[in-house]
Coordinates of C-alpha atoms in Angstrom, one line a residue:
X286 CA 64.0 -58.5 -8.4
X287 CA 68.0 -58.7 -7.1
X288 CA 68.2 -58.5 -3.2
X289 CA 70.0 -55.1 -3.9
X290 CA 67.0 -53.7 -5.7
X291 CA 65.1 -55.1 -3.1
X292 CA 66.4 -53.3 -0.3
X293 CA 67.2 -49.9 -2.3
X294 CA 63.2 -49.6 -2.9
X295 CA 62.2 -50.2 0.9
X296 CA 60.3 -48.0 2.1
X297 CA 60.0 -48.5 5.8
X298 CA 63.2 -50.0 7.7
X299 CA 63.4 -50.8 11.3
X300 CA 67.7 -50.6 13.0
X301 CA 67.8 -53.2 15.5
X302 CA 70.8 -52.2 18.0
X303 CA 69.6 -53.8 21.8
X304 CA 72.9 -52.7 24.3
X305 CA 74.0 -49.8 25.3
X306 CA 74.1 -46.2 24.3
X307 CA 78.3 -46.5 23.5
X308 CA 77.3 -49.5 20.9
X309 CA 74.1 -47.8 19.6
X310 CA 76.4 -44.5 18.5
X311 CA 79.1 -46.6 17.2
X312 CA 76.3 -47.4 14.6
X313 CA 75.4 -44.0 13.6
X314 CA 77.7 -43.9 10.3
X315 CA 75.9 -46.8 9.5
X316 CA 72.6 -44.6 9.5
X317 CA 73.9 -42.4 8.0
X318 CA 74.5 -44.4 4.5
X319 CA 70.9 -45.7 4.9
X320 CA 69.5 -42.6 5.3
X321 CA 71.8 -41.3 2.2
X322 CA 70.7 -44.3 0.6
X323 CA 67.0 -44.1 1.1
X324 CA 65.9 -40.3 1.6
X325 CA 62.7 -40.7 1.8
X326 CA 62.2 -44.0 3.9
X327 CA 60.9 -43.9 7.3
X328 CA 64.0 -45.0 9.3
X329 CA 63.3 -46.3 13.0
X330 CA 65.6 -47.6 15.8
X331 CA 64.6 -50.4 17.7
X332 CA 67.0 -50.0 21.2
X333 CA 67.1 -50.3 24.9
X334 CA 65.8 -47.5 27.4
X335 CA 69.7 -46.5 27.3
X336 CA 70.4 -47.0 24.0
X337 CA 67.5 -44.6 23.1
X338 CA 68.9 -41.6 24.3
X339 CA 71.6 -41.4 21.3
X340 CA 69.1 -42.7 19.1
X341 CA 66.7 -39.3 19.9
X342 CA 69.8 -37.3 19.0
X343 CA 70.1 -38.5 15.7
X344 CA 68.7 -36.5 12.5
X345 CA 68.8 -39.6 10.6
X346 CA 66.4 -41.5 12.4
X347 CA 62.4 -40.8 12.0
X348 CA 61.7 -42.8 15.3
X349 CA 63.0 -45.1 18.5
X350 CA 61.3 -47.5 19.7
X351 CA 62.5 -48.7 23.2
X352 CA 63.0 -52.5 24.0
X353 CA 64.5 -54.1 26.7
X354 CA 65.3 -57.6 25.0
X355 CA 65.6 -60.4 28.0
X356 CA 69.0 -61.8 25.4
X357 CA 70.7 -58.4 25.9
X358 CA 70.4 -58.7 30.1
X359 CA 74.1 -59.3 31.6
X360 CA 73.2 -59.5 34.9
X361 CA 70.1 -61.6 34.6
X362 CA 67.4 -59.0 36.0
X363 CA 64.6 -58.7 33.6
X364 CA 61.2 -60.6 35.0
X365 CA 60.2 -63.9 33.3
X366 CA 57.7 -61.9 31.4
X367 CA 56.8 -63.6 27.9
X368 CA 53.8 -60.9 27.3
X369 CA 56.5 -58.2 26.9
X370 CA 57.9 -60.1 24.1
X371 CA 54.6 -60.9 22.6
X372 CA 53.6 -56.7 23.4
X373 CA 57.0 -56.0 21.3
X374 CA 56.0 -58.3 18.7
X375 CA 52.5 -56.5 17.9
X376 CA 54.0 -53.2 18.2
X377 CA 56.5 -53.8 15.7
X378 CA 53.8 -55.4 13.2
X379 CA 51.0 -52.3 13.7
X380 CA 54.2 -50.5 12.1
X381 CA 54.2 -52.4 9.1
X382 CA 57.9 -52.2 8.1
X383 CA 59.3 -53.5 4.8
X384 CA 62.9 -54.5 6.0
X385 CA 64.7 -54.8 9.3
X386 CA 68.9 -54.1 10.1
X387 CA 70.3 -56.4 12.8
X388 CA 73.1 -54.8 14.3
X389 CA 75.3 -57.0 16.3
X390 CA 79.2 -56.8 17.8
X391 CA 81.5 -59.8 17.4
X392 CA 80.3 -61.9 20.3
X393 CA 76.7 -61.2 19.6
X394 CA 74.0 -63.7 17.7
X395 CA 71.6 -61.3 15.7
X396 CA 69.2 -64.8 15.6
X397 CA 67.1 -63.5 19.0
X398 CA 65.9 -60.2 17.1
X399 CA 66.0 -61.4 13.6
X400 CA 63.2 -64.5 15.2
X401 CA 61.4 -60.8 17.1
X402 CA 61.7 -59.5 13.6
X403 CA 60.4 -62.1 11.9
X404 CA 57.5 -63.2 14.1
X405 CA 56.6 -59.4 13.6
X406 CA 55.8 -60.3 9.8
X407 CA 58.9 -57.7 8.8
X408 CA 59.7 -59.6 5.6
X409 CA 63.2 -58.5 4.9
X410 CA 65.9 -59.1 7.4
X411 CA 69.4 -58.6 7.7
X412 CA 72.5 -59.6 10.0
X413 CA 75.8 -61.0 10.4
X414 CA 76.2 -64.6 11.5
X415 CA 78.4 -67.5 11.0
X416 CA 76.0 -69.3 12.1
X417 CA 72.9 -71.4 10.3
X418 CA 70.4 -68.6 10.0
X419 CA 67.4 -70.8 8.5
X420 CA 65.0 -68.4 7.1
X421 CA 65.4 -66.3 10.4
X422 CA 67.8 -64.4 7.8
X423 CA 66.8 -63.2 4.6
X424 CA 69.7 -61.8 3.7
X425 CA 72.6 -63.6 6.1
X426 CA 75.7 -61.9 5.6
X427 CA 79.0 -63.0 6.8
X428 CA 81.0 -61.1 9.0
X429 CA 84.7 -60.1 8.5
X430 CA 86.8 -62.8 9.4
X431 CA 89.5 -60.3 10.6
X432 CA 88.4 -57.7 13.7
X433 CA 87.6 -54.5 13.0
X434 CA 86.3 -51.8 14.2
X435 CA 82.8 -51.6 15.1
X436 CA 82.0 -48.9 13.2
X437 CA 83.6 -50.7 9.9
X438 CA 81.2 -53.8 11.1
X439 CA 78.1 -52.2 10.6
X440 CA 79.2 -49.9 7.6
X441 CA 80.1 -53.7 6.4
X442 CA 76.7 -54.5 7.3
X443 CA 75.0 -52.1 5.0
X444 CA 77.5 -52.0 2.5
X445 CA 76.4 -55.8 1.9
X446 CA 72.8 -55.0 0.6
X447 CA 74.4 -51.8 -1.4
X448 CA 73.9 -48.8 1.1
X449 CA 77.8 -46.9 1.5
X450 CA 78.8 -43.6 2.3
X451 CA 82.0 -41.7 2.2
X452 CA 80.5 -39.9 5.9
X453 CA 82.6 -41.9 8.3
X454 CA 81.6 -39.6 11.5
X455 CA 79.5 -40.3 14.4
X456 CA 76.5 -38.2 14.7
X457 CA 75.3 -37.1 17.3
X458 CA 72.7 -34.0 17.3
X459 CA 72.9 -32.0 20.4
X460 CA 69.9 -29.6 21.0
X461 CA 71.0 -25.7 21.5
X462 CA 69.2 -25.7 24.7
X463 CA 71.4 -28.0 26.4
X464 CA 74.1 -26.0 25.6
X465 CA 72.8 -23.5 26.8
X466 CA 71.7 -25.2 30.2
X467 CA 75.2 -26.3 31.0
X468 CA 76.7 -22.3 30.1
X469 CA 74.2 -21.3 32.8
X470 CA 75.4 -23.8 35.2
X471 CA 78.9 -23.3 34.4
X472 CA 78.3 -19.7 34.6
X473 CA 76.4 -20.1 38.8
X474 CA 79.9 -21.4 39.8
X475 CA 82.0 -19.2 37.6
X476 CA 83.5 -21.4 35.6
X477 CA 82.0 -20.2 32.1
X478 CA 85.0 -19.3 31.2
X479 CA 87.5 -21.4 31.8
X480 CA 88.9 -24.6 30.5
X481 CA 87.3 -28.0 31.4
X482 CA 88.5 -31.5 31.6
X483 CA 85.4 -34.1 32.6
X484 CA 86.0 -37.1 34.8
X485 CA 84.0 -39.8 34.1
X486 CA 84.9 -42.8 36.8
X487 CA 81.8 -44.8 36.3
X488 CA 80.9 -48.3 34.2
X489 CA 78.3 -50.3 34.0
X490 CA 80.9 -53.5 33.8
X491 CA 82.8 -53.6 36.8
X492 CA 85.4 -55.2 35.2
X493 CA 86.1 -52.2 33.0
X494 CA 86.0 -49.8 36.0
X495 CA 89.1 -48.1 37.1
X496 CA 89.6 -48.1 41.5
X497 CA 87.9 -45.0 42.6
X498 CA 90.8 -44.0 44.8
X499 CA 92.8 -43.7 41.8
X500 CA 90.5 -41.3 40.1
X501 CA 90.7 -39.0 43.5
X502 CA 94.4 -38.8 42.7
X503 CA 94.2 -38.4 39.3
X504 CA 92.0 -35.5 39.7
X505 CA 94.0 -34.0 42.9
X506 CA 97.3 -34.5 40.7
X507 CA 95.7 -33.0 37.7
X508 CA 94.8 -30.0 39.1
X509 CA 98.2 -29.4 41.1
X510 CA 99.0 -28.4 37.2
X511 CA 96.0 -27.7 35.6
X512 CA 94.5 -23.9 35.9
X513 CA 91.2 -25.2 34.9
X514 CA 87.9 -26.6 36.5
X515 CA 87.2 -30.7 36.2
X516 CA 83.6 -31.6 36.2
X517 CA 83.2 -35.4 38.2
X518 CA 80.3 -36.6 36.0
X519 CA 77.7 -39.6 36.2
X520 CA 74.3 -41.1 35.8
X521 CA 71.8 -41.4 38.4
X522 CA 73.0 -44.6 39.6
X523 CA 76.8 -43.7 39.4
X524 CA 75.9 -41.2 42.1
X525 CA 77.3 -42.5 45.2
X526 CA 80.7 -43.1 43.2
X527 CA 81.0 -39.6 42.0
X528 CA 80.0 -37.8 45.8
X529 CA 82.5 -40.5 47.5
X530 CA 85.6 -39.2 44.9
X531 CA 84.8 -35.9 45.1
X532 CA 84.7 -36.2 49.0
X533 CA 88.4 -37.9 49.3
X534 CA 89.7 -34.5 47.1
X535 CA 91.3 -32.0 49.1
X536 CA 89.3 -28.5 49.8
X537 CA 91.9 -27.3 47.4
X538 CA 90.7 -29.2 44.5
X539 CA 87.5 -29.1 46.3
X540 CA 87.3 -25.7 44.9
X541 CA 87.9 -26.0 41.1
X542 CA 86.0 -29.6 41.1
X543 CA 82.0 -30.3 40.3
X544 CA 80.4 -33.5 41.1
X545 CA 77.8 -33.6 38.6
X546 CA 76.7 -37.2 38.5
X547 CA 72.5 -37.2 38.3
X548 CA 72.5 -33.3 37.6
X549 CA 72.1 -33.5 34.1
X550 CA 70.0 -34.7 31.3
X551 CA 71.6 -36.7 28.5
X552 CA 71.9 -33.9 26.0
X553 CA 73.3 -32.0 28.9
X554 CA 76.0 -34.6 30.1
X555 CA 76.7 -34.5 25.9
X556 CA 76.1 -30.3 25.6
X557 CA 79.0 -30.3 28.5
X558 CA 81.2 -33.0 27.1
X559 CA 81.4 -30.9 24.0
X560 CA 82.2 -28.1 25.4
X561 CA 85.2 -29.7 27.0
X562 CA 89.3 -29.7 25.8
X563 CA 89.3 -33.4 26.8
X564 CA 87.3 -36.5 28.8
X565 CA 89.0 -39.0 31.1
X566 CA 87.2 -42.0 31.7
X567 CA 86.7 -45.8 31.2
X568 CA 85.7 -48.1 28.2
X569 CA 82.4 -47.0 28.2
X570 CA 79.6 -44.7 27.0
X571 CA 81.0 -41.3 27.6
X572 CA 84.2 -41.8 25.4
X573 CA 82.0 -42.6 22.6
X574 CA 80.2 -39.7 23.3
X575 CA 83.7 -37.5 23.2
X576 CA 84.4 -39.1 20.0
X577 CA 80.7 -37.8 18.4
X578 CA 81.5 -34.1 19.8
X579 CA 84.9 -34.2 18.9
X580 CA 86.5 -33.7 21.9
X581 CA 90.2 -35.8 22.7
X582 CA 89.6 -38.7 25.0
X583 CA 91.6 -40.5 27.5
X584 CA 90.5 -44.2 28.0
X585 CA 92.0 -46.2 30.8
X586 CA 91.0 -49.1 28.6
X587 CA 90.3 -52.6 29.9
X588 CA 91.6 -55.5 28.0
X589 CA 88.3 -57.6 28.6
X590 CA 87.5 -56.5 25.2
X591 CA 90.2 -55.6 21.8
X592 CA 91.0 -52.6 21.6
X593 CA 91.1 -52.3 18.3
X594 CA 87.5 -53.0 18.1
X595 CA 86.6 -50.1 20.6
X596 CA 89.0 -47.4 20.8
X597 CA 86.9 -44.1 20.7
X598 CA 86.3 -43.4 16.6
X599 CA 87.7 -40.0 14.7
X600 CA 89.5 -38.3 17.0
X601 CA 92.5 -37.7 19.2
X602 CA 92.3 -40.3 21.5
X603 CA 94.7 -42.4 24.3
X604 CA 94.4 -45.7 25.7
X605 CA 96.4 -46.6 28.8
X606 CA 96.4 -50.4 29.8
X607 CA 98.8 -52.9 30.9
X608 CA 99.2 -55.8 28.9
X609 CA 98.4 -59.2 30.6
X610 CA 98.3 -62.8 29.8
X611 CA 94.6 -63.1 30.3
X612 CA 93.8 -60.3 27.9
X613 CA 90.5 -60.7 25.9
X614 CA 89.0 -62.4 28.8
X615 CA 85.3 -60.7 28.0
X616 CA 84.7 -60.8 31.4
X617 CA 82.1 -58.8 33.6
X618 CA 83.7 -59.0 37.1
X619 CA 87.2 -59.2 36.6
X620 CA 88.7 -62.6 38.9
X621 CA 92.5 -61.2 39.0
X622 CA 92.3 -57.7 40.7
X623 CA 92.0 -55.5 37.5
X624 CA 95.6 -56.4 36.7
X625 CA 95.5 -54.5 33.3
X626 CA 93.9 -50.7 34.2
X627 CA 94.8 -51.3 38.1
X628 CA 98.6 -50.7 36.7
X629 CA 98.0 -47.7 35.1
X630 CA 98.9 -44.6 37.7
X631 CA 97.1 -41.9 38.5
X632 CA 101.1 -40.5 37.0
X633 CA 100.7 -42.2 34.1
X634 CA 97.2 -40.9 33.9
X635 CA 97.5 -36.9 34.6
X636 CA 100.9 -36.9 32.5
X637 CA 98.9 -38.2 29.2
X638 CA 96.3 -35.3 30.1
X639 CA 98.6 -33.0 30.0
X640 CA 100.6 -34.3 26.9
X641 CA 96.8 -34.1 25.1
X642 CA 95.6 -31.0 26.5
X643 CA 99.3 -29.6 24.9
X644 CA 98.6 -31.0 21.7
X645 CA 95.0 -29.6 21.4
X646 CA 96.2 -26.6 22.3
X647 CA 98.8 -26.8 19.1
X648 CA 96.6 -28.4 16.9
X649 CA 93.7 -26.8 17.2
X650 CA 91.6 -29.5 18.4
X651 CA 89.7 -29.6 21.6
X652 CA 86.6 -27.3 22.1
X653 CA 86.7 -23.8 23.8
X654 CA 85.4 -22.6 26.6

């Protein structure tokens, strides 16, 4: 038997993706040609707790299973706590699964899970590397030695053991009653009807965060020429920020702005962002989000990471950075002041809204109301 007619007849496949919910939906095209692949294979998604909330919108995928892996912990705050692992490990064999998908970005080693995957007795496994795999790899494939986007990694990925699609799109299910959660909020502070931009000023990496005060005058700017409502959005953590720029605004702005942050479920922060004519934000989960809704995005895009590699996937889309010498620096907490998204203006900002919310307006794209 060929390793292609290997993996066409599995039957039981396990998608390893371990970060965070922006990577995990950058994958979903990828799903996609499995799932066209194998119709009838039971497809799970092995991913952390915020990872898992794309992975429950997805029609494509049969289960997720949630994992907080101690390699994919940036700030070092998981316990030393080897029973999890060995928990994880049994868990994954009771589920008996024929093959296993490693899903990995450029700077990530899919060696940690394909060693989970293989003490788990999954006898097929599959990721990118450069690297010496051993036999922690049965199928090591060899990563693009030119960047690309992430969404052309992974579709690489599959396409390597024969599973391709023409479907390029992220997916991203959103249940009707979200939608119709966030009409009957919309509707209590009669903005039902009206236009909506959604200000997203939060990040997990501070690095990739744009200044607070800067969103307060993008937002107070915006508005001065805007006839619509913005919507200050964030998670539960992220709450704080979001109260603190909505109290600089003006009682002006006061009045056509919602802070939102902690308000709303994850299909509803997605129900809403769909229902938006555009999102203005950092590099991070909510312009991925945009992008699987199809709503025009703004990105005031750190260069800690290529932008090439990340730019929101499929849609109208702007990134607004300063160019700097220590570009592609990866870093978490940026050591030079934010040179490259602290030069970008609150002008510069509001004047590429507007530009975008022109052109959806002409083109057709954007949501409604």
């Amino acid at each position: 038997m060929t390793w292609h007619t290997t993996w066409t007849s599995v039957k039981r496949l396990l998608f390893v993706r371990l970060d965070n919910l922006g990577d995990v939906l950058l994958m979903t095209p990828a799903f996609r040609a499995v799932r066209r692949a194998l119709p009838d294979a039971y497809l799970a998604l092995l991913a952390s707790p915020v990872g898992a909330q794309v992975g429950r919108l997805n029609p494509d995928l049969d289960e997720v299973i949630v994992y907080q892996a101690p390699w994919v912990d940036p700030w070092q705050q998981l316990p030393h706590d080897p029973e999890r692992e060995r928990a994880m490990i049994e868990e994954l064999r009771t589920r008996r699964f024929d093959a296993a998908i490693i899903f990995t970005s450029e700077r990530q080693s899919p060696l940690p899970a394909a060693y989970l995957c293989y003490l788990a007795g999954i006898p097929l496994r599959l990721g990118a590397t450069s690297d010496g795999a051993g036999s922690l790899l049965t199928t090591r494939h060899r990563p693009p030695t030119q960047r690309i986007h992430e969404v052309e990694r992974a579709l690489d990925l599959v396409g390597s053991v024969g599973f391709a699609t023409a479907e390029r799109s992220l997916v991203l299910q959103v249940p009707p009653a979200a939608h119709r959660t966030v009409a009957a909020r919309l509707a209590q502070v009669g903005a039902a009807s009206s236009p909506l931009v959604i200000v997203h000023p939060g990040c997990s990496m501070p690095a990739r965060t744009y200044p607070a005060s800067h969103y307060v005058d993008v937002i107070e700017l915006l508005l001065q020429r805007y006839p619509g409502w913005i919507v200050i959005t964030g998670s539960d953590a992220e709450q704080s920020l979001v109260e603190s720029v909505y109290a600089q605004l003006s009682p002006g702005s006061k009045a056509r702005a919602l802070p939102w942050a902690g308000l709303l479920t994850f299909p509803e922060l997605c129900a809403l962002i769909a229902r938006a004519q555009l999102v203005i934000t950092n590099n991070t989960g909510p312009a991925h989000i945009a992008a699987a809704v199809g709503t025009p995005v703004i990105v005031i895009f750190a260069l800690t990471n290529p932008p090439e590699q990340w730019h929101p996937w499929g849609i109208p889309y702007q990134l607004l950075f300063q160019d700097v010498p220590c570009r592609l620096c990866y870093a978490r907490i940026c050591p030079v002041d934010h040179a490259c998204i602290r030069r970008v203006t609150p002008e510069q900002v509001v004047e590429s809204a507007l530009h975008m919310l022109a052109m959806s307006r002409v083109e057709g794209t954007g949501n409604g109301a």
